[in-house]
PDB file of C-alpha atoms in Angstrom:
ATOM      1  CA  ASN U   6      19.997  47.767 -13.515  1.00  0.00           C
ATOM      2  CA  SER U   7      18.136  48.953 -10.459  1.00  0.00           C
ATOM      3  CA  GLN U   8      17.310  46.470  -7.752  1.00  0.00           C
ATOM      4  CA  LEU U   9      13.625  46.650  -8.695  1.00  0.00           C
ATOM      5  CA  GLN U  10      14.514  45.402 -12.199  1.00  0.00           C
ATOM      6  CA  SER U  11      16.641  42.513 -10.940  1.00  0.00           C
ATOM      7  CA  ARG U  12      15.039  39.142 -11.630  1.00  0.00           C
ATOM      8  CA  LEU U  13      17.157  37.619  -8.889  1.00  0.00           C
ATOM      9  CA  LEU U  14      15.817  39.975  -6.236  1.00  0.00           C
ATOM     10  CA  CYS U  15      12.262  39.329  -7.405  1.00  0.00           C
ATOM     11  CA  MET U  16      12.639  35.632  -6.582  1.00  0.00           C
ATOM     12  CA  PRO U  17      11.563  34.192  -3.224  1.00  0.00           C
ATOM     13  CA  GLY U  18      14.240  34.344  -0.542  1.00  0.00           C
ATOM     14  CA  GLU U  19      14.540  30.538  -0.412  1.00  0.00           C
ATOM     15  CA  ILE U  20      15.395  30.419  -4.126  1.00  0.00           C
ATOM     16  CA  ARG U  21      17.915  33.235  -3.787  1.00  0.00           C
ATOM     17  CA  ASN U  22      19.630  31.384  -0.938  1.00  0.00           C
ATOM     18  CA  ILE U  23      19.990  28.285  -3.135  1.00  0.00           C
ATOM     19  CA  ILE U  24      21.532  30.413  -5.896  1.00  0.00           C
ATOM     20  CA  TYR U  25      23.929  32.015  -3.429  1.00  0.00           C
ATOM     21  CA  HIS U  26      24.940  28.569  -2.176  1.00  0.00           C
ATOM     22  CA  TYR U  27      25.795  27.265  -5.652  1.00  0.00           C
ATOM     23  CA  SER U  28      27.599  30.509  -6.473  1.00  0.00           C
ATOM     24  CA  LEU U  29      29.872  30.295  -3.445  1.00  0.00           C
ATOM     25  CA  THR U  30      30.586  26.559  -3.213  1.00  0.00           C
ATOM     26  CA  THR U  31      32.271  23.960  -5.402  1.00  0.00           C
ATOM     27  CA  ASP U  32      32.954  20.227  -5.255  1.00  0.00           C
ATOM     28  CA  LEU U  33      36.516  20.842  -6.486  1.00  0.00           C
ATOM     29  CA  PRO U  34      39.339  21.886  -4.145  1.00  0.00           C
ATOM     30  CA  ILE U  35      40.575  25.465  -4.080  1.00  0.00           C
ATOM     31  CA  THR U  36      44.326  24.980  -4.485  1.00  0.00           C
ATOM     32  CA  ASP U  37      46.950  27.238  -2.898  1.00  0.00           C
ATOM     33  CA  PRO U  38      44.674  30.301  -2.793  1.00  0.00           C
ATOM     34  CA  THR U  39      45.930  33.767  -1.916  1.00  0.00           C
ATOM     35  CA  THR U  40      44.121  36.542  -0.097  1.00  0.00           C
ATOM     36  CA  GLY U  41      44.908  39.333  -2.547  1.00  0.00           C
ATOM     37  CA  GLU U  42      46.867  41.219   0.095  1.00  0.00           C
ATOM     38  CA  PRO U  43      49.987  43.024  -1.277  1.00  0.00           C
ATOM     39  CA  CYS U  44      52.279  40.803   0.804  1.00  0.00           C
ATOM     40  CA  HIS U  45      50.602  37.738  -0.689  1.00  0.00           C
ATOM     41  CA  THR U  46      50.793  38.525  -4.402  1.00  0.00           C
ATOM     42  CA  THR U  47      54.492  37.682  -4.702  1.00  0.00           C
ATOM     43  CA  THR U  48      54.131  34.222  -3.167  1.00  0.00           C
ATOM     44  CA  LYS U  49      51.602  32.679  -5.548  1.00  0.00           C
ATOM     45  CA  SER U  50      52.141  28.944  -5.882  1.00  0.00           C
ATOM     46  CA  LEU U  51      52.898  27.187  -9.161  1.00  0.00           C
ATOM     47  CA  HIS U  52      49.967  24.921  -8.281  1.00  0.00           C
ATOM     48  CA  HIS U  53      47.561  27.815  -7.653  1.00  0.00           C
ATOM     49  CA  GLY U  54      44.127  26.976  -9.015  1.00  0.00           C
ATOM     50  CA  ILE U  55      40.641  28.295  -8.310  1.00  0.00           C
ATOM     51  CA  PRO U  56      37.686  26.325  -9.720  1.00  0.00           C
ATOM     52  CA  PRO U  57      34.768  28.257 -11.228  1.00  0.00           C
ATOM     53  CA  LEU U  58      32.876  30.161  -8.540  1.00  0.00           C
ATOM     54  CA  GLY U  59      30.174  32.790  -8.806  1.00  0.00           C
ATOM     55  CA  THR U  60      31.712  35.228  -6.342  1.00  0.00           C
ATOM     56  CA  ALA U  61      31.274  38.024  -8.902  1.00  0.00           C
ATOM     57  CA  LEU U  62      27.604  37.931  -7.944  1.00  0.00           C
ATOM     58  CA  LEU U  63      28.555  39.621  -4.672  1.00  0.00           C
ATOM     59  CA  GLN U  64      29.766  42.657  -6.611  1.00  0.00           C
ATOM     60  CA  THR U  65      26.516  43.297  -8.472  1.00  0.00           C
ATOM     61  CA  CYS U  66      24.846  45.334  -5.745  1.00  0.00           C
ATOM     62  CA  ARG U  67      25.083  46.134  -2.069  1.00  0.00           C
ATOM     63  CA  LEU U  68      21.862  44.296  -1.184  1.00  0.00           C
ATOM     64  CA  ILE U  69      23.078  40.990  -2.658  1.00  0.00           C
ATOM     65  CA  TYR U  70      26.450  41.391  -0.963  1.00  0.00           C
ATOM     66  CA  TYR U  71      24.842  41.697   2.456  1.00  0.00           C
ATOM     67  CA  GLU U  72      22.067  39.184   1.818  1.00  0.00           C
ATOM     68  CA  ALA U  73      24.286  36.328   0.582  1.00  0.00           C
ATOM     69  CA  ASP U  74      25.860  34.338   3.397  1.00  0.00           C
ATOM     70  CA  ILE U  75      29.541  34.657   2.464  1.00  0.00           C
ATOM     71  CA  ARG U  76      30.503  32.383   5.358  1.00  0.00           C
ATOM     72  CA  GLN U  77      29.685  29.318   3.262  1.00  0.00           C
ATOM     73  CA  LEU U  78      32.573  30.237   0.954  1.00  0.00           C
ATOM     74  CA  TYR U  79      34.845  29.313   3.874  1.00  0.00           C
ATOM     75  CA  THR U  80      32.814  26.640   5.671  1.00  0.00           C
ATOM     76  CA  ARG U  81      31.595  24.604   2.676  1.00  0.00           C
ATOM     77  CA  ASN U  82      34.660  24.453   0.416  1.00  0.00           C
ATOM     78  CA  THR U  83      37.855  22.397   0.556  1.00  0.00           C
ATOM     79  CA  PHE U  84      41.079  24.416   0.625  1.00  0.00           C
ATOM     80  CA  ARG U  85      44.059  22.431  -0.666  1.00  0.00           C
ATOM     81  CA  PHE U  86      47.682  23.405  -0.029  1.00  0.00           C
ATOM     82  CA  THR U  87      50.990  22.058  -1.317  1.00  0.00           C
ATOM     83  CA  SER U  88      53.217  23.681   1.321  1.00  0.00           C
ATOM     84  CA  VAL U  89      53.011  24.878   4.899  1.00  0.00           C
ATOM     85  CA  THR U  90      54.041  28.353   3.760  1.00  0.00           C
ATOM     86  CA  HIS U  91      51.041  28.735   1.469  1.00  0.00           C
ATOM     87  CA  MET U  92      48.582  27.330   4.004  1.00  0.00           C
ATOM     88  CA  HIS U  93      49.889  29.349   6.939  1.00  0.00           C
ATOM     89  CA  ARG U  94      50.062  32.649   5.030  1.00  0.00           C
ATOM     90  CA  PHE U  95      46.564  32.227   3.627  1.00  0.00           C
ATOM     91  CA  LEU U  96      45.011  31.429   6.994  1.00  0.00           C
ATOM     92  CA  VAL U  97      46.724  34.215   8.933  1.00  0.00           C
ATOM     93  CA  LEU U  98      46.244  36.885   6.252  1.00  0.00           C
ATOM     94  CA  LEU U  99      42.527  36.254   5.835  1.00  0.00           C
ATOM     95  CA  PRO U 100      40.229  38.569   7.778  1.00  0.00           C
ATOM     96  CA  HIS U 101      39.859  37.088  11.244  1.00  0.00           C
ATOM     97  CA  GLU U 102      36.133  36.416  10.851  1.00  0.00           C
ATOM     98  CA  HIS U 103      36.808  34.296   7.749  1.00  0.00           C
ATOM     99  CA  GLY U 104      40.019  32.461   8.610  1.00  0.00           C
ATOM    100  CA  ARG U 105      38.644  31.305  11.945  1.00  0.00           C
ATOM    101  CA  ILE U 106      35.665  29.492  10.394  1.00  0.00           C
ATOM    102  CA  ILE U 107      37.386  27.385   7.706  1.00  0.00           C
ATOM    103  CA  GLU U 108      36.421  23.746   8.298  1.00  0.00           C
ATOM    104  CA  ASP U 109      37.865  21.634   5.462  1.00  0.00           C
ATOM    105  CA  LEU U 110      41.601  21.615   4.671  1.00  0.00           C
ATOM    106  CA  GLU U 111      43.717  19.374   2.471  1.00  0.00           C
ATOM    107  CA  VAL U 112      47.450  18.666   2.543  1.00  0.00           C
ATOM    108  CA  ASP U 113      48.838  17.748  -0.896  1.00  0.00           C
ATOM    109  CA  ILE U 114      52.229  15.982  -0.730  1.00  0.00           C
ATOM    110  CA  ARG U 115      53.139  16.330  -4.422  1.00  0.00           C
ATOM    111  CA  ASP U 116      56.235  18.444  -3.644  1.00  0.00           C
ATOM    112  CA  ILE U 117      57.674  16.086  -1.017  1.00  0.00           C
ATOM    113  CA  ASN U 118      60.949  14.385  -1.960  1.00  0.00           C
ATOM    114  CA  GLU U 119      64.133  13.104  -0.359  1.00  0.00           C
ATOM    115  CA  THR U 120      66.222  15.907  -1.859  1.00  0.00           C
ATOM    116  CA  HIS U 121      64.266  18.523   0.103  1.00  0.00           C
ATOM    117  CA  PRO U 122      63.288  16.851   3.401  1.00  0.00           C
ATOM    118  CA  GLY U 123      62.252  20.202   4.848  1.00  0.00           C
ATOM    119  CA  VAL U 124      58.875  20.017   3.067  1.00  0.00           C
ATOM    120  CA  SER U 125      57.781  16.871   4.900  1.00  0.00           C
ATOM    121  CA  ARG U 126      59.353  18.063   8.152  1.00  0.00           C
ATOM    122  CA  ASP U 127      57.416  21.330   7.948  1.00  0.00           C
ATOM    123  CA  TRP U 128      54.129  19.494   7.419  1.00  0.00           C
ATOM    124  CA  THR U 129      54.760  17.125  10.325  1.00  0.00           C
ATOM    125  CA  GLN U 130      55.527  19.999  12.673  1.00  0.00           C
ATOM    126  CA  TYR U 131      52.641  22.152  11.449  1.00  0.00           C
ATOM    127  CA  LEU U 132      50.105  19.359  11.912  1.00  0.00           C
ATOM    128  CA  SER U 133      51.247  18.618  15.451  1.00  0.00           C
ATOM    129  CA  TRP U 134      48.184  19.347  17.556  1.00  0.00           C
ATOM    130  CA  SER U 135      49.871  21.913  19.792  1.00  0.00           C
ATOM    131  CA  GLU U 136      48.903  25.309  21.138  1.00  0.00           C
ATOM    132  CA  GLY U 137      50.515  28.117  23.081  1.00  0.00           C
ATOM    133  CA  ILE U 138      53.319  30.575  22.474  1.00  0.00           C
ATOM    134  CA  TRP U 139      55.584  28.186  20.556  1.00  0.00           C
ATOM    135  CA  ALA U 140      52.749  27.136  18.282  1.00  0.00           C
ATOM    136  CA  LYS U 141      52.222  30.793  17.437  1.00  0.00           C
ATOM    137  CA  LYS U 142      55.917  31.359  16.781  1.00  0.00           C
ATOM    138  CA  LEU U 143      56.573  28.197  14.785  1.00  0.00           C
ATOM    139  CA  GLY U 144      53.111  27.813  13.270  1.00  0.00           C
ATOM    140  CA  SER U 145      50.385  25.312  14.119  1.00  0.00           C
ATOM    141  CA  LEU U 146      47.404  24.247  12.046  1.00  0.00           C
ATOM    142  CA  LYS U 147      45.236  24.011  15.135  1.00  0.00           C
ATOM    143  CA  ASP U 148      46.087  27.599  16.006  1.00  0.00           C
ATOM    144  CA  ASP U 149      45.625  28.862  12.435  1.00  0.00           C
ATOM    145  CA  ALA U 150      42.356  26.978  11.762  1.00  0.00           C
ATOM    146  CA  PRO U 151      40.600  26.392  15.099  1.00  0.00           C
ATOM    147  CA  ALA U 152      37.282  25.503  13.413  1.00  0.00           C
ATOM    148  CA  MET U 153      38.737  22.751  11.211  1.00  0.00           C
ATOM    149  CA  LYS U 154      36.551  19.644  11.219  1.00  0.00           C
ATOM    150  CA  VAL U 155      37.835  17.819   8.126  1.00  0.00           C
ATOM    151  CA  LEU U 156      41.447  17.029   7.256  1.00  0.00           C
ATOM    152  CA  ARG U 157      42.412  15.479   3.927  1.00  0.00           C
ATOM    153  CA  LEU U 158      45.846  14.024   3.200  1.00  0.00           C
ATOM    154  CA  ASN U 159      46.337  13.774  -0.547  1.00  0.00           C
ATOM    155  CA  PHE U 160      48.924  11.126  -1.461  1.00  0.00           C
ATOM    156  CA  GLU U 161      47.634  10.698  -5.009  1.00  0.00           C
ATOM    157  CA  ALA U 162      51.026  11.809  -6.341  1.00  0.00           C
ATOM    158  CA  TRP U 163      52.912   8.933  -4.677  1.00  0.00           C
ATOM    159  CA  PRO U 164      53.936   7.307  -8.021  1.00  0.00           C
ATOM    160  CA  LYS U 165      55.885  10.480  -8.873  1.00  0.00           C
ATOM    161  CA  VAL U 166      57.401  11.095  -5.441  1.00  0.00           C
ATOM    162  CA  SER U 167      61.138  10.434  -5.364  1.00  0.00           C
ATOM    163  CA  MET U 168      61.288   8.694  -2.013  1.00  0.00           C
ATOM    164  CA  SER U 169      61.391   5.179  -0.595  1.00  0.00           C
ATOM    165  CA  ARG U 170      57.986   3.652   0.076  1.00  0.00           C
ATOM    166  CA  ARG U 171      58.806   3.124   3.753  1.00  0.00           C
ATOM    167  CA  HIS U 172      59.872   6.734   4.153  1.00  0.00           C
ATOM    168  CA  LEU U 173      56.666   7.927   2.495  1.00  0.00           C
ATOM    169  CA  TRP U 174      54.600   5.663   4.755  1.00  0.00           C
ATOM    170  CA  ASP U 175      56.410   7.062   7.782  1.00  0.00           C
ATOM    171  CA  ILE U 176      55.441  10.576   6.674  1.00  0.00           C
ATOM    172  CA  LEU U 177      51.789   9.549   6.343  1.00  0.00           C
ATOM    173  CA  ARG U 178      51.899   7.896   9.757  1.00  0.00           C
ATOM    174  CA  ARG U 179      53.488  10.945  11.401  1.00  0.00           C
ATOM    175  CA  LEU U 180      51.021  13.347   9.799  1.00  0.00           C
ATOM    176  CA  LEU U 181      48.195  11.420  11.464  1.00  0.00           C
ATOM    177  CA  SER U 182      49.861  10.726  14.790  1.00  0.00           C
ATOM    178  CA  ASN U 183      49.368  14.056  16.596  1.00  0.00           C
ATOM    179  CA  ILE U 184      45.839  15.009  15.533  1.00  0.00           C
ATOM    180  CA  ASN U 185      42.551  14.474  17.333  1.00  0.00           C
ATOM    181  CA  GLY U 186      39.023  15.807  17.607  1.00  0.00           C
ATOM    182  CA  LEU U 187      38.185  15.843  13.897  1.00  0.00           C
ATOM    183  CA  GLU U 188      34.773  14.965  12.497  1.00  0.00           C
ATOM    184  CA  LYS U 189      36.247  13.398   9.358  1.00  0.00           C
ATOM    185  CA  VAL U 190      39.665  12.429   8.049  1.00  0.00           C
ATOM    186  CA  VAL U 191      40.354  11.460   4.437  1.00  0.00           C
ATOM    187  CA  VAL U 192      43.423   9.929   2.799  1.00  0.00           C
ATOM    188  CA  VAL U 193      43.551  10.030  -1.001  1.00  0.00           C
ATOM    189  CA  GLY U 194      45.732   7.695  -3.041  1.00  0.00           C
ATOM    190  CA  SER U 195      46.336   6.439  -6.549  1.00  0.00           C
ATOM    191  CA  THR U 196      45.164   3.026  -7.694  1.00  0.00           C
ATOM    192  CA  LYS U 197      45.075   1.566 -11.197  1.00  0.00           C
ATOM    193  CA  GLY U 198      44.626  -1.850 -12.721  1.00  0.00           C
ATOM    194  CA  MET U 199      43.028  -5.087 -11.586  1.00  0.00           C
ATOM    195  CA  PRO U 200      45.873  -6.143  -9.243  1.00  0.00           C
ATOM    196  CA  MET U 201      45.346  -3.012  -7.121  1.00  0.00           C
ATOM    197  CA  ALA U 202      41.554  -3.300  -7.382  1.00  0.00           C
ATOM    198  CA  LYS U 203      41.881  -6.640  -5.600  1.00  0.00           C
ATOM    199  CA  ARG U 204      43.713  -5.092  -2.667  1.00  0.00           C
ATOM    200  CA  GLU U 205      41.785  -3.953   0.385  1.00  0.00           C
ATOM    201  CA  PRO U 206      40.794  -0.268   0.119  1.00  0.00           C
ATOM    202  CA  TRP U 207      42.842   0.518   3.245  1.00  0.00           C
ATOM    203  CA  SER U 208      46.004  -1.208   2.015  1.00  0.00           C
ATOM    204  CA  PRO U 209      49.076   1.092   2.067  1.00  0.00           C
ATOM    205  CA  VAL U 210      49.742   0.054  -1.532  1.00  0.00           C
ATOM    206  CA  HIS U 211      47.132   2.599  -2.681  1.00  0.00           C
ATOM    207  CA  PHE U 212      48.684   5.471  -0.751  1.00  0.00           C
ATOM    208  CA  VAL U 213      52.439   4.905  -0.759  1.00  0.00           C
ATOM    209  CA  GLY U 214      52.883   2.197  -3.400  1.00  0.00           C
ATOM    210  CA  SER U 215      53.740  -0.761  -1.163  1.00  0.00           C
ATOM    211  CA  ASP U 216      52.358  -2.751   1.732  1.00  0.00           C
ATOM    212  CA  ASP U 217      55.863  -3.774   2.803  1.00  0.00           C
ATOM    213  CA  VAL U 218      55.958  -0.954   5.334  1.00  0.00           C
ATOM    214  CA  TRP U 219      55.589  -0.563   9.076  1.00  0.00           C
ATOM    215  CA  SER U 220      52.968  -2.622  10.860  1.00  0.00           C
ATOM    216  CA  ASP U 221      50.741   0.337  11.782  1.00  0.00           C
ATOM    217  CA  ASP U 222      47.148  -0.074  10.651  1.00  0.00           C
ATOM    218  CA  LEU U 223      46.032   2.859   8.489  1.00  0.00           C
ATOM    219  CA  VAL U 224      42.403   2.689   9.606  1.00  0.00           C
ATOM    220  CA  GLU U 225      43.429   2.698  13.272  1.00  0.00           C
ATOM    221  CA  LEU U 226      45.675   5.716  12.705  1.00  0.00           C
ATOM    222  CA  MET U 227      42.851   7.554  10.959  1.00  0.00           C
ATOM    223  CA  SER U 228      40.223   6.550  13.504  1.00  0.00           C
ATOM    224  CA  ALA U 229      42.323   7.945  16.354  1.00  0.00           C
ATOM    225  CA  THR U 230      42.045  11.432  14.827  1.00  0.00           C
ATOM    226  CA  VAL U 231      38.226  11.422  14.749  1.00  0.00           C
ATOM    227  CA  GLY U 232      35.987  12.131  17.734  1.00  0.00           C
ATOM    228  CA  GLN U 233      36.416  10.137  20.928  1.00  0.00           C
ATOM    229  CA  PRO U 234      37.819   6.574  21.168  1.00  0.00           C
ATOM    230  CA  ASP U 235      34.400   5.091  22.005  1.00  0.00           C
ATOM    231  CA  GLU U 236      32.483   7.176  19.454  1.00  0.00           C
ATOM    232  CA  ASP U 237      30.649   5.475  16.577  1.00  0.00           C
ATOM    233  CA  LYS U 238      32.484   5.984  13.293  1.00  0.00           C
ATOM    234  CA  LEU U 239      32.092   4.841   9.727  1.00  0.00           C
ATOM    235  CA  ILE U 240      34.874   3.699   7.410  1.00  0.00           C
ATOM    236  CA  ARG U 241      34.114   4.195   3.733  1.00  0.00           C
ATOM    237  CA  TRP U 242      35.859   4.510   0.408  1.00  0.00           C
ATOM    238  CA  THR U 243      35.288   5.650  -3.152  1.00  0.00           C
ATOM    239  CA  ARG U 244      37.338   4.787  -6.216  1.00  0.00           C
ATOM    240  CA  SER U 245      37.158   6.880  -9.388  1.00  0.00           C
ATOM    241  CA  ASN U 246      39.411   7.823 -12.325  1.00  0.00           C
ATOM    242  CA  GLY U 247      42.470   6.122 -10.890  1.00  0.00           C
ATOM    243  CA  ALA U 248      42.124   7.678  -7.444  1.00  0.00           C
ATOM    244  CA  ILE U 249      40.911   6.144  -4.206  1.00  0.00           C
ATOM    245  CA  SER U 250      39.567   8.085  -1.249  1.00  0.00           C
ATOM    246  CA  LEU U 251      39.487   6.387   2.150  1.00  0.00           C
ATOM    247  CA  GLU U 252      37.771   8.150   5.014  1.00  0.00           C
ATOM    248  CA  VAL U 253      36.790   7.728   8.623  1.00  0.00           C
ATOM    249  CA  VAL U 254      33.845   9.897   9.621  1.00  0.00           C
ATOM    250  CA  SER U 255      31.926  10.232  12.854  1.00  0.00           C
ATOM    251  CA  LYS U 256      28.305   9.169  12.669  1.00  0.00           C
ATOM    252  CA  VAL U 257      27.468  12.345  14.572  1.00  0.00           C
ATOM    253  CA  ARG U 258      28.653  14.338  11.553  1.00  0.00           C
ATOM    254  CA  LEU U 259      26.577  12.233   9.176  1.00  0.00           C
ATOM    255  CA  ARG U 260      23.456  12.736  11.259  1.00  0.00           C
ATOM    256  CA  LYS U 261      24.167  16.441  11.672  1.00  0.00           C
ATOM    257  CA  ARG U 262      24.366  16.905   7.918  1.00  0.00           C
ATOM    258  CA  ASN U 263      21.417  14.579   7.276  1.00  0.00           C
ATOM    259  CA  ARG U 264      23.488  12.375   5.000  1.00  0.00           C
ATOM    260  CA  LEU U 265      23.230   8.628   4.660  1.00  0.00           C
ATOM    261  CA  TRP U 266      25.860   6.374   3.152  1.00  0.00           C
ATOM    262  CA  VAL U 267      24.369   4.136   0.489  1.00  0.00           C
ATOM    263  CA  GLY U 268      27.541   2.544  -0.832  1.00  0.00           C
ATOM    264  CA  LYS U 269      27.867  -1.141  -1.606  1.00  0.00           C
ATOM    265  CA  SER U 270      28.745  -3.688   1.025  1.00  0.00           C
ATOM    266  CA  THR U 271      32.309  -4.715   1.773  1.00  0.00           C
ATOM    267  CA  ALA U 272      31.871  -8.007  -0.052  1.00  0.00           C
ATOM    268  CA  GLU U 273      34.290  -8.526  -2.913  1.00  0.00           C
ATOM    269  CA  LYS U 274      33.108  -8.923  -6.503  1.00  0.00           C
ATOM    270  CA  SER U 275      33.165 -12.299  -8.221  1.00  0.00           C
ATOM    271  CA  ASP U 276      36.471 -11.410  -9.922  1.00  0.00           C
ATOM    272  CA  GLY U 277      38.099 -10.762  -6.551  1.00  0.00           C
ATOM    273  CA  SER U 278      38.104  -6.967  -6.824  1.00  0.00           C
ATOM    274  CA  TRP U 279      36.568  -4.645  -4.267  1.00  0.00           C
ATOM    275  CA  PRO U 280      33.506  -2.464  -5.044  1.00  0.00           C
ATOM    276  CA  GLU U 281      34.126   1.045  -6.356  1.00  0.00           C
ATOM    277  CA  ASN U 282      32.309   2.421  -3.304  1.00  0.00           C
ATOM    278  CA  GLY U 283      31.750   0.786   0.038  1.00  0.00           C
ATOM    279  CA  SER U 284      31.751   1.003   3.799  1.00  0.00           C
TER     280      SER U 284
END
């Protein structure tokens, strides 16, 4: 069809922008994506998964391609990775103008185990907040994704991870220990049943399966990665479908995005369990 016959192009610009936004963004993570480059096609992950997106809209005509703001595909979506190799290759093989604006990245630890300690070691090294020539040679998340504002650590698979609870907690602690300057950090865990519902949302039991671990406070570790030490921050959690998401977010980010948190208070329910959502 010609552009004059397109119902989309006959709509007001504000409506078209809303359609472009919903076509290019999703609430689900984009898992182990590839760039489509020849050197990338042979390294597709077993966990590779792309949720439904309307990117085909960009191929309908030249005007739509140039009118739609493709940057939101990279700034408004969460990119989840199960290995340093997949994250690093994706970020460095993307066109420079796209890879340098990605803001929201997730580390999924499902493939970590004691038999292959290199996986956790690679993540710890990659997340070290270093720069310079060695960071470029060895790989550094800060160097690969300089615009990152949100980091998510997904430990939802902890019940299936073949590793001692203390060792897994040490990995979580080390992943958080060398990061700073974020706007939001999120740790995702697995929680089921009334006994776990009665535990504090920041208890290590939700994220590594035990609270008999080191004495480090999870909230303090997370808070140290966000903003400045004296900056106002909000701690909040959501619990849904057996998963719990604990986050520390700067209030500057909330104001910038015009979002208010309307979760329940921290008071426990009459049965001793904590609210599904709270702050």
